[in-house]
mmCIF file of C-alpha atoms in Angstrom:
data_model
loop_
_atom_site.group_PDB
_atom_site.id
_atom_site.type_symbol
_atom_site.label_atom_id
_atom_site.label_comp_id
_atom_site.label_asym_id
_atom_site.label_seq_id
_atom_site.Cartn_x
_atom_site.Cartn_y
_atom_site.Cartn_z
ATOM 1 C CA MET A 1 -48.571 69.075 -18.407
ATOM 2 C CA ASN A 2 -46.189 66.130 -19.658
ATOM 3 C CA GLN A 3 -47.750 63.044 -20.611
ATOM 4 C CA ASN A 4 -46.155 59.773 -21.284
ATOM 5 C CA ARG A 5 -46.916 58.228 -24.900
ATOM 6 C CA LEU A 6 -48.953 54.751 -25.171
ATOM 7 C CA PHE A 7 -46.729 54.063 -28.448
ATOM 8 C CA ALA A 8 -43.498 55.266 -29.169
ATOM 9 C CA ARG A 9 -43.055 57.418 -32.583
ATOM 10 C CA THR A 10 -40.532 55.890 -35.333
ATOM 11 C CA ARG A 11 -39.742 59.590 -36.673
ATOM 12 C CA PRO A 12 -40.517 62.046 -33.675
ATOM 13 C CA GLU A 13 -40.478 65.596 -35.154
ATOM 14 C CA GLY A 14 -41.432 67.664 -32.110
ATOM 15 C CA ARG A 15 -43.702 69.328 -30.202
ATOM 16 C CA VAL A 16 -45.900 71.744 -31.442
ATOM 17 C CA SER A 17 -49.463 73.297 -29.826
ATOM 18 C CA LYS A 18 -51.578 75.085 -32.598
ATOM 19 C CA ALA A 19 -55.003 75.668 -33.513
ATOM 20 C CA ALA A 20 -56.467 73.193 -36.156
ATOM 21 C CA LYS A 21 -59.841 72.500 -37.933
ATOM 22 C CA ILE A 22 -61.243 68.988 -38.488
ATOM 23 C CA LEU A 23 -63.073 68.837 -42.032
ATOM 24 C CA PHE A 24 -65.854 66.448 -42.755
ATOM 25 C CA GLY A 25 -66.998 67.709 -45.794
ATOM 26 C CA PRO A 26 -67.554 70.321 -48.267
ATOM 27 C CA LYS A 27 -70.793 71.304 -46.962
ATOM 28 C CA ALA A 28 -70.349 69.974 -43.634
ATOM 29 C CA PRO A 29 -69.924 72.052 -40.159
ATOM 30 C CA VAL A 30 -66.009 72.544 -39.189
ATOM 31 C CA LEU A 31 -64.725 71.330 -35.596
ATOM 32 C CA ASP A 32 -62.060 73.130 -34.166
ATOM 33 C CA CYS A 33 -59.034 71.657 -32.140
ATOM 34 C CA THR A 34 -55.628 72.056 -31.097
ATOM 35 C CA LEU A 35 -52.634 70.230 -32.460
ATOM 36 C CA ILE A 36 -51.236 68.544 -29.632
ATOM 37 C CA ASP A 37 -48.458 66.632 -31.498
ATOM 38 C CA TYR A 38 -47.192 66.147 -34.888
ATOM 39 C CA SER A 39 -45.104 63.687 -36.746
ATOM 40 C CA ALA A 40 -44.483 62.504 -40.403
ATOM 41 C CA GLY A 41 -46.953 59.519 -40.201
ATOM 42 C CA GLY A 42 -49.894 61.127 -37.715
ATOM 43 C CA ALA A 43 -50.905 63.637 -35.046
ATOM 44 C CA CYS A 44 -52.529 64.032 -31.759
ATOM 45 C CA LEU A 45 -55.771 66.269 -31.378
ATOM 46 C CA GLN A 46 -57.339 67.766 -28.522
ATOM 47 C CA LEU A 47 -61.154 68.155 -29.529
ATOM 48 C CA LEU A 48 -63.029 71.306 -27.502
ATOM 49 C CA THR A 49 -65.951 69.537 -27.269
ATOM 50 C CA TYR A 50 -66.978 65.846 -27.821
ATOM 51 C CA ALA A 51 -68.296 64.763 -31.331
ATOM 52 C CA ASP A 52 -68.980 61.837 -33.106
ATOM 53 C CA LEU A 53 -66.008 61.332 -35.570
ATOM 54 C CA PRO A 54 -66.213 59.213 -39.040
ATOM 55 C CA GLN A 55 -62.917 56.691 -39.601
ATOM 56 C CA ARG A 56 -61.678 59.394 -42.455
ATOM 57 C CA PHE A 57 -61.685 63.450 -42.682
ATOM 58 C CA GLU A 58 -59.471 66.261 -43.047
ATOM 59 C CA VAL A 59 -57.257 68.063 -40.599
ATOM 60 C CA LEU A 60 -56.215 72.085 -41.366
ATOM 61 C CA TYR A 61 -53.537 73.386 -39.332
ATOM 62 C CA GLY A 62 -51.999 76.374 -40.549
ATOM 63 C CA THR A 63 -51.898 76.319 -44.526
ATOM 64 C CA THR A 64 -51.743 72.141 -44.421
ATOM 65 C CA LYS A 65 -54.369 70.241 -45.312
ATOM 66 C CA LYS A 66 -53.953 66.202 -44.598
ATOM 67 C CA ARG A 67 -56.316 63.521 -45.018
ATOM 68 C CA CYS A 68 -56.638 61.477 -41.978
ATOM 69 C CA ARG A 69 -57.701 58.023 -40.706
ATOM 70 C CA LEU A 70 -58.954 57.978 -36.615
ATOM 71 C CA VAL A 71 -56.889 55.586 -35.239
ATOM 72 C CA TRP A 72 -57.124 56.220 -31.455
ATOM 73 C CA LYS A 73 -59.652 57.894 -29.246
ATOM 74 C CA ARG A 74 -59.391 58.829 -25.467
ATOM 75 C CA GLY A 75 -61.637 61.254 -23.831
ATOM 76 C CA LEU A 76 -61.198 64.940 -25.765
ATOM 77 C CA ARG A 77 -58.056 63.569 -27.504
ATOM 78 C CA ILE A 78 -57.583 61.694 -30.615
ATOM 79 C CA GLY A 79 -54.576 60.228 -32.719
ATOM 80 C CA VAL A 80 -55.187 60.324 -36.466
ATOM 81 C CA ALA A 81 -52.665 58.644 -39.414
ATOM 82 C CA PHE A 82 -51.670 60.254 -42.334
#
C-alpha cells in the first residue's frame, strides 16, 4: 500500500514499520500503535482503535521516547511533530 504524502519532508529518513506506544501520563493507560513513517522532525502513526488524543503526549518506540505534539489526524492515522 503506497500512499502519496500530503506534505513533503525536509529531511527524509526512510520508511519504518514498528510497534510503538503512546504514553499520556505516568498513571494513564498506554495506547498501542504502529510507527508508519519517521523523520527527524516528526512521525506518522497508525492507531489500532479510535481514541481521543491530547495535543501533547509521548511516543515510545524501541528504546526511544519522544515528546510529541499532534499535528494532524485522518481516520486512524495521526501525524506528530517532535
